[in-house]
Amino acid sequence: MITTSKKMRTMWRGGEWVAAINGGSFEVIDPATGECIANVPDGTAADAKAAIDAADDALESWAATAPEDRGDILRRASEQMTTTDKKTLGDTITDENGKPLAEALGEVDFAAGYFKWFAGQVDRDWERSISSVEEGRDYSVIRQPVGVVAAITPWNFPAAMITRKIAPALAAGCPVVLKPAEETPLTALEIGRVLEEVGLPPGVLNIVTTNVPAEIGRVFLNDHRVRKIGFTGSTEVGKVLLKGAAAQVKRVSLELGGNAPFIVFEDADLDEAVRAGVAIKYERVAGQSCICPNRFYIQEAVADSFIKKFVEHVGALKIGNGREPSVTVGPLINEAAFEKVDGLVQDAIEKGAIVKVGGKRRTDGDLAKGYFFDPTVLINVVDGRDGMRVCRDEVFGPVASIATFRTEEEVVRRANDTDYGLAAYVFTRDSTRSRRMIRALDSGYVEINGAKGYRHATPFGGFKESGLGREGGDQGIEDYTEVKSVIRNLG
Ligand code: ADP
């Protein structure tokens, strides 16, 4: 059942729900069926500029709003998202992203948690004095909102990637222009509606839906009133934004791609490692998450046994339309995603990888209408910079590539031999070894003996080409402020 109507939606600007200035629109597609589920405004440069105008108009009063009042609005939004609006939001995510409904509802809770977390961060010590060493001079440091923020978000977590950016920005006193991914604009509009209903003043959040993201991105980069761009997406687009931001030395936060290693030592709890690996690789947006393991490294002595258990689990996964309660693996987001994943698997096969399970598109029954790629396990893969693309590139699909290793030193070297550095997973019962691994891995996030993922309280972001800045944690809000040192000369 498709719960979102096919009606024409509007976007939110300056407190009004509006069409695109030129009247254009584009279709939102359900990736499980290939059907159009709604039309949304196709915003252009003129809409982006109008949204920045609205945000700029709201800047002074929002920055001057008492922090606790800003926090109250965020708290109410969190409450509404997890109670009365939870089902609507979950359905909307499943409709446009395809992830199973239970997973979508989990995302709604996680997304709402960012409003709650950052509501609790508004009361930070934004003004502090520094002990003066000179007679007649007082020193202090204040933090101020950075100004108008542009947020650009991806489709894989249509709610959480939005709240992880707009919650700290709003908490810090910054108005936001949000440009959601063209694949998942409906969830963004629902979040806008929630914020309107809990009393966010006009212009403090503005949403530009569009099918021409580069055009909107250029407006964000070239308008001096946008002081910061928060982006989650591909490393390729992140680099475009980073280069473009140089012209006005705009602040940027970039949360980019990953190529996470999943390392299992021979002393690990193998059953737990298998369960955790399958859950995070396949049952999290069908492998389309930047913290998904991309490369599995299993120590030689336990490799056969790990692969056997892993393949059994993967073979039993239920793939299908996310609205069916028993399904835990949904579709890929679109045809381009399907072609990319298929291309990586074919390349690996041509270079000698062996498919233990899966390996192709599902064309049976209703699955033929959507973008379903069978949960896949490859062995005999070759990693490293000269290795197979499936190990070098971010796969973003339900494909696990399994390699073996002999020593700890060797696996650290291979795990770090990538330009990415977002997440890493290590399974071992040896606590001294896990301490060494935590320090040795070039990664913004390391999880030991599990793969449940980060929380609101933990700063999240990447090493190397996986990004700049951190979202969440206590650093999250700081990245939306400027530091000002003040010296008062006393008369
Ligand atoms: P993915 O390949 O996962 O879709 P992208 O980096 O292409 O990742 O997309 C992430 C977000 O960046 C989306 O909101 C998309 O519309 C936006 N985007 C894509 N290209 C540009 C661009 N040139 N400038 C600004 N935003 C862009």
Short mmCIF file of C-alpha atoms and ligand atoms in Angstrom, two decimals:
data_model
loop_
_atom_site.label_atom_id
_atom_site.label_comp_id
_atom_site.label_asym_id
_atom_site.label_seq_id
_atom_site.Cartn_x
_atom_site.Cartn_y
_atom_site.Cartn_z
CA MET A 1 0.00 0.00 0.00
CA ILE A 2 1.37 3.37 -0.98
CA THR A 3 0.46 5.83 1.73
CA THR A 4 1.78 9.04 0.19
CA SER A 5 -0.73 10.43 -2.28
CA LYS A 6 0.36 11.23 -5.82
CA LYS A 7 -0.68 14.80 -5.29
CA MET A 8 1.52 17.76 -6.11
CA ARG A 9 3.43 18.77 -3.01
CA THR A 10 4.77 22.21 -2.12
CA MET A 11 8.03 23.29 -0.53
CA TRP A 12 8.51 25.44 2.56
CA ARG A 13 9.91 28.95 2.36
CA GLY A 14 9.56 31.90 4.73
CA GLY A 15 6.79 30.07 6.57
CA GLU A 16 4.71 29.51 3.39
CA TRP A 17 4.13 26.32 1.42
CA VAL A 18 4.97 27.24 -2.15
CA ALA A 19 5.39 25.87 -5.68
CA ALA A 20 8.61 26.33 -7.65
CA ILE A 21 8.86 29.89 -8.97
CA ASN A 22 8.82 28.62 -12.56
CA GLY A 23 6.05 26.12 -11.77
CA GLY A 24 8.23 23.09 -12.55
CA SER A 25 7.95 19.76 -10.80
CA PHE A 26 9.49 16.29 -10.82
CA GLU A 27 8.40 12.81 -9.87
CA VAL A 28 9.32 10.88 -6.74
CA ILE A 29 9.66 7.16 -7.47
CA ASP A 30 9.07 4.21 -5.16
CA PRO A 31 12.20 2.07 -5.71
CA ALA A 32 10.35 -1.13 -4.83
CA THR A 33 7.83 -0.75 -7.66
CA GLY A 34 9.23 1.88 -10.01
CA GLU A 35 5.95 3.82 -9.63
CA CYS A 36 5.56 7.57 -9.22
CA ILE A 37 4.27 8.32 -5.71
CA ALA A 38 4.21 12.13 -5.75
CA ASN A 39 5.26 15.22 -7.63
CA VAL A 40 7.34 17.86 -5.90
CA PRO A 41 8.48 21.33 -6.98
CA ASP A 42 11.61 21.36 -9.10
CA GLY A 43 13.32 24.33 -7.48
CA THR A 44 15.85 26.31 -9.52
CA ALA A 45 18.40 29.02 -8.71
CA ALA A 46 15.56 31.53 -8.20
CA ASP A 47 13.99 29.32 -5.50
CA ALA A 48 17.34 28.83 -3.80
CA LYS A 49 17.90 32.60 -3.74
CA ALA A 50 14.40 33.23 -2.38
CA ALA A 51 15.02 30.64 0.34
CA ILE A 52 18.29 32.33 1.30
CA ASP A 53 16.43 35.70 1.40
CA ALA A 54 13.93 34.15 3.84
CA ALA A 55 16.65 32.61 5.99
CA ASP A 56 18.59 35.86 6.05
CA ASP A 57 15.46 37.77 7.13
CA ALA A 58 15.05 35.33 10.02
CA LEU A 59 18.69 35.39 11.11
CA GLU A 60 18.68 38.29 13.54
CA SER A 61 15.61 37.29 15.51
CA TRP A 62 16.43 33.55 15.58
CA ALA A 63 19.98 34.21 16.76
CA ALA A 64 18.52 36.47 19.48
CA THR A 65 15.93 33.89 20.63
CA ALA A 66 16.67 32.56 24.10
CA PRO A 67 18.58 29.28 23.74
CA GLU A 68 16.09 27.49 25.99
CA ASP A 69 13.24 28.54 23.69
CA ARG A 70 15.12 27.14 20.71
CA GLY A 71 15.67 23.97 22.70
CA ASP A 72 11.95 23.75 23.55
CA ILE A 73 11.00 23.77 19.88
CA LEU A 74 13.48 21.01 19.10
CA ARG A 75 12.25 18.96 22.05
CA ARG A 76 8.64 19.30 20.89
CA ALA A 77 9.64 18.27 17.36
CA SER A 78 11.36 15.17 18.75
CA GLU A 79 8.29 14.32 20.80
CA GLN A 80 5.91 14.70 17.86
CA MET A 81 8.14 12.64 15.56
CA THR A 82 8.25 9.74 18.00
CA THR A 83 4.53 9.75 18.84
CA THR A 84 1.74 11.10 16.64
CA ASP A 85 3.82 11.44 13.46
CA LYS A 86 6.00 8.35 13.74
CA LYS A 87 3.90 6.20 11.45
CA THR A 88 3.52 8.89 8.77
CA LEU A 89 7.25 9.52 8.75
CA GLY A 90 8.10 5.81 8.69
CA ASP A 91 5.69 5.17 5.81
CA THR A 92 7.11 8.11 3.88
CA ILE A 93 10.66 6.82 4.27
CA THR A 94 9.67 3.35 3.08
CA ASP A 95 7.70 4.80 0.18
CA GLU A 96 10.52 6.86 -1.27
CA ASN A 97 13.65 5.11 -0.01
CA GLY A 98 12.48 1.50 -0.02
CA LYS A 99 13.95 0.42 3.33
CA PRO A 100 11.74 -1.97 5.31
CA LEU A 101 9.14 -0.27 7.49
CA ALA A 102 10.59 -1.53 10.80
CA GLU A 103 13.94 -0.09 9.79
CA ALA A 104 12.29 3.16 8.68
CA LEU A 105 10.53 3.49 12.05
CA GLY A 106 13.88 2.92 13.73
CA GLU A 107 15.30 5.74 11.63
CA VAL A 108 12.48 8.05 12.73
CA ASP A 109 13.43 7.45 16.38
CA PHE A 110 17.09 7.94 15.60
CA ALA A 111 16.38 11.12 13.64
CA ALA A 112 14.16 12.53 16.40
CA GLY A 113 16.96 11.75 18.85
CA TYR A 114 19.11 14.45 17.19
CA PHE A 115 16.46 17.09 17.97
CA LYS A 116 16.44 15.88 21.57
CA TRP A 117 20.21 15.65 21.86
CA PHE A 118 20.80 19.15 20.50
CA ALA A 119 17.95 20.57 22.58
CA GLY A 120 20.13 19.49 25.49
CA GLN A 121 23.15 21.26 24.03
CA VAL A 122 21.74 24.80 23.83
CA ASP A 123 22.60 25.61 27.43
CA ARG A 124 26.32 25.24 26.89
CA ASP A 125 28.70 27.79 28.27
CA TRP A 126 28.70 30.09 25.23
CA GLU A 127 30.38 32.94 27.08
CA ARG A 128 33.28 32.51 29.41
CA SER A 129 35.82 34.83 30.94
CA ILE A 130 39.49 34.13 30.91
CA SER A 131 41.48 35.12 33.96
CA SER A 132 43.14 38.42 33.22
CA VAL A 133 46.84 38.78 33.75
CA GLU A 134 46.88 42.50 32.98
CA GLU A 135 45.50 45.20 35.23
CA GLY A 136 42.57 47.01 33.57
CA ARG A 137 41.87 44.46 30.83
CA ASP A 138 39.17 41.76 30.87
CA TYR A 139 39.27 38.86 28.45
CA SER A 140 36.39 36.69 27.41
CA VAL A 141 35.41 34.28 24.67
CA ILE A 142 31.95 34.11 23.16
CA ARG A 143 30.47 31.81 20.58
CA GLN A 144 27.96 33.12 18.06
CA PRO A 145 25.84 31.40 15.41
CA VAL A 146 27.82 31.09 12.20
CA GLY A 147 24.93 32.61 10.18
CA VAL A 148 22.72 31.21 7.43
CA VAL A 149 23.45 27.52 6.85
CA ALA A 150 22.84 25.50 3.69
CA ALA A 151 22.29 21.79 4.33
CA ILE A 152 22.56 19.24 1.51
CA THR A 153 21.46 15.73 2.42
CA PRO A 154 21.42 12.26 0.85
CA TRP A 155 18.63 9.71 0.30
CA ASN A 156 19.94 6.75 2.33
CA PHE A 157 18.77 8.15 5.68
CA PRO A 158 16.15 10.64 4.46
CA ALA A 159 15.26 11.76 8.02
CA ALA A 160 18.36 11.25 10.17
CA MET A 161 20.83 12.97 7.83
CA ILE A 162 18.55 16.01 7.90
CA THR A 163 18.08 16.22 11.66
CA ARG A 164 21.79 15.54 12.29
CA LYS A 165 22.46 18.84 10.44
CA ILE A 166 19.49 21.06 11.09
CA ALA A 167 19.19 20.24 14.82
CA PRO A 168 22.64 21.63 15.73
CA ALA A 169 22.24 24.55 13.32
CA LEU A 170 18.85 25.54 14.75
CA ALA A 171 20.06 24.96 18.31
CA ALA A 172 23.03 27.25 17.70
CA GLY A 173 20.75 30.01 16.32
CA CYS A 174 21.35 29.55 12.59
CA PRO A 175 18.50 29.63 10.06
CA VAL A 176 18.78 26.86 7.48
CA VAL A 177 18.09 26.32 3.79
CA LEU A 178 17.73 22.57 3.32
CA LYS A 179 18.15 20.87 -0.03
CA PRO A 180 17.18 17.21 0.37
CA ALA A 181 18.15 14.53 -2.13
CA GLU A 182 15.98 14.42 -5.24
CA GLU A 183 15.18 10.76 -4.51
CA THR A 184 13.72 11.48 -1.03
CA PRO A 185 12.21 14.97 -0.77
CA LEU A 186 8.95 13.83 0.88
CA THR A 187 10.51 12.96 4.24
CA ALA A 188 12.17 16.39 4.29
CA LEU A 189 8.81 18.07 3.68
CA GLU A 190 7.24 16.02 6.49
CA ILE A 191 9.99 17.12 8.87
CA GLY A 192 9.34 20.72 7.80
CA ARG A 193 5.65 20.25 8.58
CA VAL A 194 6.48 18.90 12.05
CA LEU A 195 8.70 21.91 12.77
CA GLU A 196 5.98 24.28 11.56
CA GLU A 197 3.44 22.60 13.83
CA VAL A 198 5.67 22.86 16.90
CA GLY A 199 6.15 26.58 16.32
CA LEU A 200 9.40 27.11 14.42
CA PRO A 201 9.17 30.76 13.27
CA PRO A 202 8.85 31.54 9.54
CA GLY A 203 12.08 31.50 7.55
CA VAL A 204 14.12 29.66 10.19
CA LEU A 205 13.94 26.50 8.08
CA ASN A 206 13.40 26.65 4.32
CA ILE A 207 13.29 23.60 2.09
CA VAL A 208 14.19 23.66 -1.60
CA THR A 209 13.22 20.46 -3.40
CA THR A 210 14.93 20.12 -6.75
CA ASN A 211 16.02 17.81 -9.50
CA VAL A 212 18.94 20.08 -10.45
CA PRO A 213 21.17 19.87 -7.37
CA ALA A 214 24.29 21.35 -8.97
CA GLU A 215 22.39 24.54 -9.84
CA ILE A 216 21.24 24.94 -6.25
CA GLY A 217 24.72 24.06 -4.96
CA ARG A 218 26.21 26.89 -7.04
CA VAL A 219 23.78 29.39 -5.52
CA PHE A 220 24.76 28.24 -2.03
CA LEU A 221 28.45 28.58 -2.88
CA ASN A 222 28.17 32.01 -4.50
CA ASP A 223 25.82 33.78 -2.10
CA HIS A 224 27.86 35.55 0.56
CA ARG A 225 24.96 35.31 3.04
CA VAL A 226 25.38 31.52 3.26
CA ARG A 227 28.16 31.20 5.81
CA LYS A 228 28.30 27.46 6.11
CA ILE A 229 27.48 24.40 4.03
CA GLY A 230 26.78 21.10 5.74
CA PHE A 231 26.92 18.20 3.28
CA THR A 232 26.48 14.44 3.46
CA GLY A 233 26.98 12.52 0.24
CA SER A 234 29.60 11.26 -2.14
CA THR A 235 33.27 12.19 -1.89
CA GLU A 236 33.07 13.36 -5.50
CA VAL A 237 30.40 16.00 -4.80
CA GLY A 238 32.04 16.83 -1.45
CA LYS A 239 35.21 17.81 -3.32
CA VAL A 240 33.21 20.03 -5.71
CA LEU A 241 31.71 21.84 -2.72
CA LEU A 242 35.04 22.11 -0.89
CA LYS A 243 36.66 23.68 -3.95
CA GLY A 244 33.71 26.00 -4.50
CA ALA A 245 33.70 27.06 -0.86
CA ALA A 246 37.25 28.36 -1.18
CA ALA A 247 36.17 31.47 -3.10
CA GLN A 248 34.39 32.89 -0.05
CA VAL A 249 36.21 30.80 2.59
CA LYS A 250 32.85 29.37 3.53
CA ARG A 251 32.72 26.97 6.46
CA VAL A 252 32.03 23.40 5.37
CA SER A 253 31.22 20.16 7.14
CA LEU A 254 31.56 17.16 4.88
CA GLU A 255 30.45 13.65 5.71
CA LEU A 256 31.53 11.63 2.68
CA GLY A 257 32.03 8.09 1.50
CA GLY A 258 33.51 5.15 3.36
CA ASN A 259 35.23 1.84 2.69
CA ALA A 260 34.90 0.23 6.11
CA PRO A 261 36.97 -2.83 7.00
CA PHE A 262 35.30 -5.57 9.08
CA ILE A 263 38.10 -7.51 10.75
CA VAL A 264 37.59 -10.86 12.46
CA PHE A 265 40.48 -12.38 14.43
CA GLU A 266 40.69 -16.09 15.14
CA ASP A 267 39.89 -15.56 18.84
CA ALA A 268 36.58 -13.76 18.07
CA ASP A 269 33.08 -14.94 18.88
CA LEU A 270 32.39 -16.08 15.31
CA ASP A 271 28.61 -16.38 15.67
CA GLU A 272 28.41 -12.84 16.96
CA ALA A 273 30.68 -11.57 14.18
CA VAL A 274 28.51 -13.29 11.55
CA ARG A 275 25.27 -11.90 13.02
CA ALA A 276 26.68 -8.39 13.29
CA GLY A 277 28.24 -8.49 9.83
CA VAL A 278 25.06 -9.65 8.12
CA ALA A 279 22.93 -7.11 9.98
CA ILE A 280 25.04 -4.09 9.12
CA LYS A 281 25.97 -5.17 5.61
CA TYR A 282 22.54 -6.21 4.33
CA GLU A 283 19.83 -5.15 6.75
CA ARG A 284 20.84 -1.49 6.90
CA VAL A 285 19.38 0.19 3.76
CA ALA A 286 20.43 -2.88 1.71
CA GLY A 287 24.09 -1.96 2.14
CA GLN A 288 23.61 1.65 1.04
CA SER A 289 25.09 3.23 4.15
CA CYS A 290 28.46 4.94 4.38
CA ILE A 291 29.36 2.98 7.53
CA CYS A 292 28.56 -0.40 5.94
CA PRO A 293 31.51 -2.79 5.89
CA ASN A 294 32.95 -2.82 2.37
CA ARG A 295 35.80 -5.26 2.95
CA PHE A 296 35.67 -8.29 5.26
CA TYR A 297 39.07 -9.51 6.53
CA ILE A 298 38.93 -12.89 8.26
CA GLN A 299 41.98 -14.47 9.93
CA GLU A 300 43.00 -17.61 8.04
CA ALA A 301 42.38 -20.17 10.81
CA VAL A 302 38.68 -19.29 11.03
CA ALA A 303 38.02 -18.16 7.45
CA ASP A 304 36.31 -21.34 6.20
CA SER A 305 34.08 -21.57 9.21
CA PHE A 306 33.18 -17.84 9.08
CA ILE A 307 32.39 -17.97 5.35
CA LYS A 308 30.20 -21.05 5.76
CA LYS A 309 28.10 -19.50 8.54
CA PHE A 310 28.00 -16.10 6.83
CA VAL A 311 26.80 -17.52 3.52
CA GLU A 312 24.08 -19.54 5.31
CA HIS A 313 22.78 -16.39 7.02
CA VAL A 314 22.89 -14.34 3.82
CA GLY A 315 21.09 -17.04 1.86
CA ALA A 316 18.23 -16.91 4.38
CA LEU A 317 17.68 -13.13 4.16
CA LYS A 318 14.26 -12.03 2.94
CA ILE A 319 14.50 -9.49 0.13
CA GLY A 320 11.44 -7.64 -1.13
CA ASN A 321 9.06 -4.73 -0.78
CA GLY A 322 9.75 -3.04 2.57
CA ARG A 323 6.05 -2.85 3.34
CA GLU A 324 5.96 -6.64 3.87
CA PRO A 325 6.69 -7.24 7.56
CA SER A 326 9.04 -10.22 7.06
CA VAL A 327 11.32 -8.39 4.59
CA THR A 328 14.64 -7.15 5.96
CA VAL A 329 16.44 -6.26 2.70
CA GLY A 330 14.78 -3.71 0.43
CA PRO A 331 15.66 -2.42 -3.05
CA LEU A 332 18.52 -0.24 -4.22
CA ILE A 333 17.53 3.38 -4.68
CA ASN A 334 17.44 3.54 -8.49
CA GLU A 335 18.67 2.09 -11.77
CA ALA A 336 22.00 3.94 -11.58
CA ALA A 337 22.69 2.40 -8.17
CA PHE A 338 21.83 -1.00 -9.54
CA GLU A 339 24.17 -0.57 -12.52
CA LYS A 340 27.02 0.55 -10.29
CA VAL A 341 26.71 -2.43 -7.93
CA ASP A 342 26.30 -4.85 -10.82
CA GLY A 343 29.36 -3.36 -12.55
CA LEU A 344 31.51 -3.83 -9.43
CA VAL A 345 30.41 -7.46 -9.04
CA GLN A 346 31.01 -8.24 -12.74
CA ASP A 347 34.46 -6.64 -12.60
CA ALA A 348 35.33 -8.76 -9.54
CA ILE A 349 34.10 -11.96 -11.21
CA GLU A 350 36.14 -11.21 -14.35
CA LYS A 351 39.21 -10.76 -12.15
CA GLY A 352 38.76 -14.08 -10.33
CA ALA A 353 36.35 -13.49 -7.45
CA ILE A 354 33.96 -16.34 -6.67
CA VAL A 355 30.27 -15.74 -5.98
CA LYS A 356 29.21 -17.83 -2.95
CA VAL A 357 25.61 -16.57 -2.99
CA GLY A 358 23.58 -13.97 -4.93
CA GLY A 359 25.42 -11.95 -7.56
CA LYS A 360 22.59 -10.70 -9.73
CA ARG A 361 19.42 -8.72 -10.12
CA ARG A 362 16.13 -10.26 -8.97
CA THR A 363 13.79 -10.59 -11.88
CA ASP A 364 11.19 -12.91 -10.36
CA GLY A 365 7.59 -11.81 -9.83
CA ASP A 366 7.00 -8.31 -8.46
CA LEU A 367 10.69 -7.90 -7.70
CA ALA A 368 11.31 -7.35 -11.42
CA LYS A 369 9.59 -3.96 -11.18
CA GLY A 370 11.96 -2.57 -8.56
CA TYR A 371 15.73 -2.28 -8.14
CA PHE A 372 16.41 -5.47 -6.20
CA PHE A 373 19.94 -6.87 -6.10
CA ASP A 374 20.32 -10.24 -4.43
CA PRO A 375 22.33 -10.27 -1.18
CA THR A 376 25.75 -11.32 -2.43
CA VAL A 377 28.93 -12.78 -0.96
CA LEU A 378 32.19 -12.76 -2.91
CA ILE A 379 35.35 -14.60 -1.90
CA ASN A 380 38.82 -14.70 -3.48
CA VAL A 381 38.72 -10.93 -3.77
CA VAL A 382 41.88 -8.86 -4.20
CA ASP A 383 42.05 -5.71 -2.06
CA GLY A 384 44.48 -2.78 -2.07
CA ARG A 385 44.94 0.17 -4.39
CA ASP A 386 45.70 -2.14 -7.34
CA GLY A 387 42.97 -4.60 -6.38
CA MET A 388 39.41 -5.15 -7.53
CA ARG A 389 37.11 -2.15 -7.69
CA VAL A 390 34.68 -3.88 -5.35
CA CYS A 391 37.31 -3.49 -2.61
CA ARG A 392 38.52 -0.01 -3.60
CA ASP A 393 35.22 1.76 -4.33
CA GLU A 394 32.36 2.30 -1.95
CA VAL A 395 29.96 -0.47 -3.06
CA PHE A 396 26.72 0.97 -1.66
CA GLY A 397 24.83 -2.26 -2.11
CA PRO A 398 24.27 -5.70 -0.53
CA VAL A 399 27.64 -7.17 -1.52
CA ALA A 400 30.22 -8.46 0.96
CA SER A 401 33.75 -9.09 -0.30
CA ILE A 402 35.65 -11.49 1.91
CA ALA A 403 39.45 -11.74 2.03
CA THR A 404 41.70 -13.55 4.49
CA PHE A 405 44.76 -12.41 6.45
CA ARG A 406 47.56 -13.90 8.56
CA THR A 407 48.81 -11.31 11.04
CA GLU A 408 47.56 -8.26 12.90
CA GLU A 409 50.24 -6.06 11.37
CA GLU A 410 49.24 -7.17 7.88
CA VAL A 411 45.52 -6.56 8.38
CA VAL A 412 46.11 -3.07 9.79
CA ARG A 413 48.16 -2.17 6.74
CA ARG A 414 45.53 -3.53 4.36
CA ALA A 415 42.60 -1.99 6.24
CA ASN A 416 44.26 1.44 6.09
CA ASP A 417 45.26 1.13 2.43
CA THR A 418 42.40 3.29 1.17
CA ASP A 419 41.66 6.98 0.75
CA TYR A 420 38.61 6.61 2.98
CA GLY A 421 38.49 6.51 6.78
CA LEU A 422 34.96 6.56 8.12
CA ALA A 423 34.17 3.37 10.04
CA ALA A 424 35.93 0.15 11.05
CA TYR A 425 34.82 -2.98 12.91
CA VAL A 426 37.03 -5.37 14.85
CA PHE A 427 36.11 -8.68 16.44
CA THR A 428 38.50 -10.16 19.01
CA ARG A 429 38.32 -11.39 22.60
CA ASP A 430 41.80 -10.03 23.32
CA SER A 431 41.39 -6.63 24.97
CA THR A 432 45.05 -5.67 24.52
CA ARG A 433 44.75 -6.34 20.83
CA SER A 434 41.54 -4.35 20.55
CA ARG A 435 43.29 -1.37 22.21
CA ARG A 436 46.09 -1.61 19.65
CA MET A 437 43.61 -1.86 16.79
CA ILE A 438 41.60 1.16 17.99
CA ARG A 439 44.73 3.27 17.78
CA ALA A 440 46.08 1.80 14.56
CA LEU A 441 43.01 2.11 12.34
CA ASP A 442 42.71 5.35 10.33
CA SER A 443 39.04 5.80 10.89
CA GLY A 444 36.69 8.33 12.51
CA TYR A 445 34.67 5.55 14.11
CA VAL A 446 35.77 2.14 15.40
CA GLU A 447 33.41 -0.44 16.86
CA ILE A 448 34.73 -3.46 18.77
CA ASN A 449 32.83 -6.77 18.91
CA GLY A 450 29.65 -5.39 17.38
CA ALA A 451 28.30 -3.30 14.52
CA LYS A 452 25.32 -1.49 15.93
CA GLY A 453 26.48 1.94 14.82
CA TYR A 454 27.17 5.29 16.46
CA ARG A 455 24.83 7.26 18.72
CA HIS A 456 23.83 10.91 19.08
CA ALA A 457 26.37 11.47 21.84
CA THR A 458 29.32 10.29 19.74
CA PRO A 459 30.85 12.76 17.30
CA PHE A 460 30.67 11.29 13.82
CA GLY A 461 32.87 12.03 10.81
CA GLY A 462 35.75 10.79 8.72
CA PHE A 463 39.50 10.68 8.44
CA LYS A 464 41.16 11.32 5.05
CA GLU A 465 38.75 11.67 2.11
CA SER A 466 35.79 10.58 4.23
CA GLY A 467 35.18 14.11 5.38
CA LEU A 468 35.77 17.22 7.43
CA GLY A 469 34.25 18.13 10.77
CA ARG A 470 32.11 16.05 13.11
CA GLU A 471 28.35 15.78 13.51
CA GLY A 472 26.60 14.85 16.76
CA GLY A 473 28.32 14.65 20.11
CA ASP A 474 29.31 17.85 21.84
CA GLN A 475 31.25 18.99 18.79
CA GLY A 476 28.16 18.95 16.57
CA ILE A 477 26.79 22.28 17.75
CA GLU A 478 30.20 23.93 17.98
CA ASP A 479 30.66 23.46 14.25
CA TYR A 480 27.71 25.86 13.73
CA THR A 481 29.29 28.63 15.78
CA GLU A 482 32.10 31.13 15.35
CA VAL A 483 34.48 31.88 18.21
CA LYS A 484 34.97 35.51 19.13
CA SER A 485 37.61 36.67 21.59
CA VAL A 486 36.76 39.90 23.39
CA ILE A 487 39.05 42.22 25.29
CA ARG A 488 37.53 44.99 27.37
CA ASN A 489 39.88 47.80 28.36
CA LEU A 490 38.55 49.14 31.62
CA GLY A 491 38.59 52.94 32.07
P1 ADP B 1 24.72 9.82 -4.03
O1 ADP B 1 25.61 9.31 -5.11
O2 ADP B 1 24.70 8.99 -2.81
O3 ADP B 1 23.35 10.21 -4.49
P2 ADP B 1 25.52 12.53 -4.11
O4 ADP B 1 26.76 13.10 -3.52
O5 ADP B 1 25.35 12.58 -5.57
O6 ADP B 1 25.44 11.10 -3.50
O7 ADP B 1 24.23 13.23 -3.47
C1 ADP B 1 24.16 13.68 -2.14
C2 ADP B 1 23.45 15.01 -2.12
O8 ADP B 1 24.22 15.94 -2.88
C3 ADP B 1 22.06 15.01 -2.75
O9 ADP B 1 21.25 15.91 -2.04
C4 ADP B 1 22.33 15.53 -4.14
O10 ADP B 1 21.20 16.16 -4.72
C5 ADP B 1 23.39 16.57 -3.85
N1 ADP B 1 24.23 16.94 -4.99
C6 ADP B 1 24.62 16.19 -6.05
N2 ADP B 1 25.41 16.91 -6.87
C7 ADP B 1 25.54 18.15 -6.32
C8 ADP B 1 26.25 19.34 -6.68
N3 ADP B 1 27.01 19.40 -7.77
N4 ADP B 1 26.15 20.41 -5.85
C9 ADP B 1 25.40 20.36 -4.74
N5 ADP B 1 24.72 19.26 -4.33
C10 ADP B 1 24.79 18.17 -5.11
#
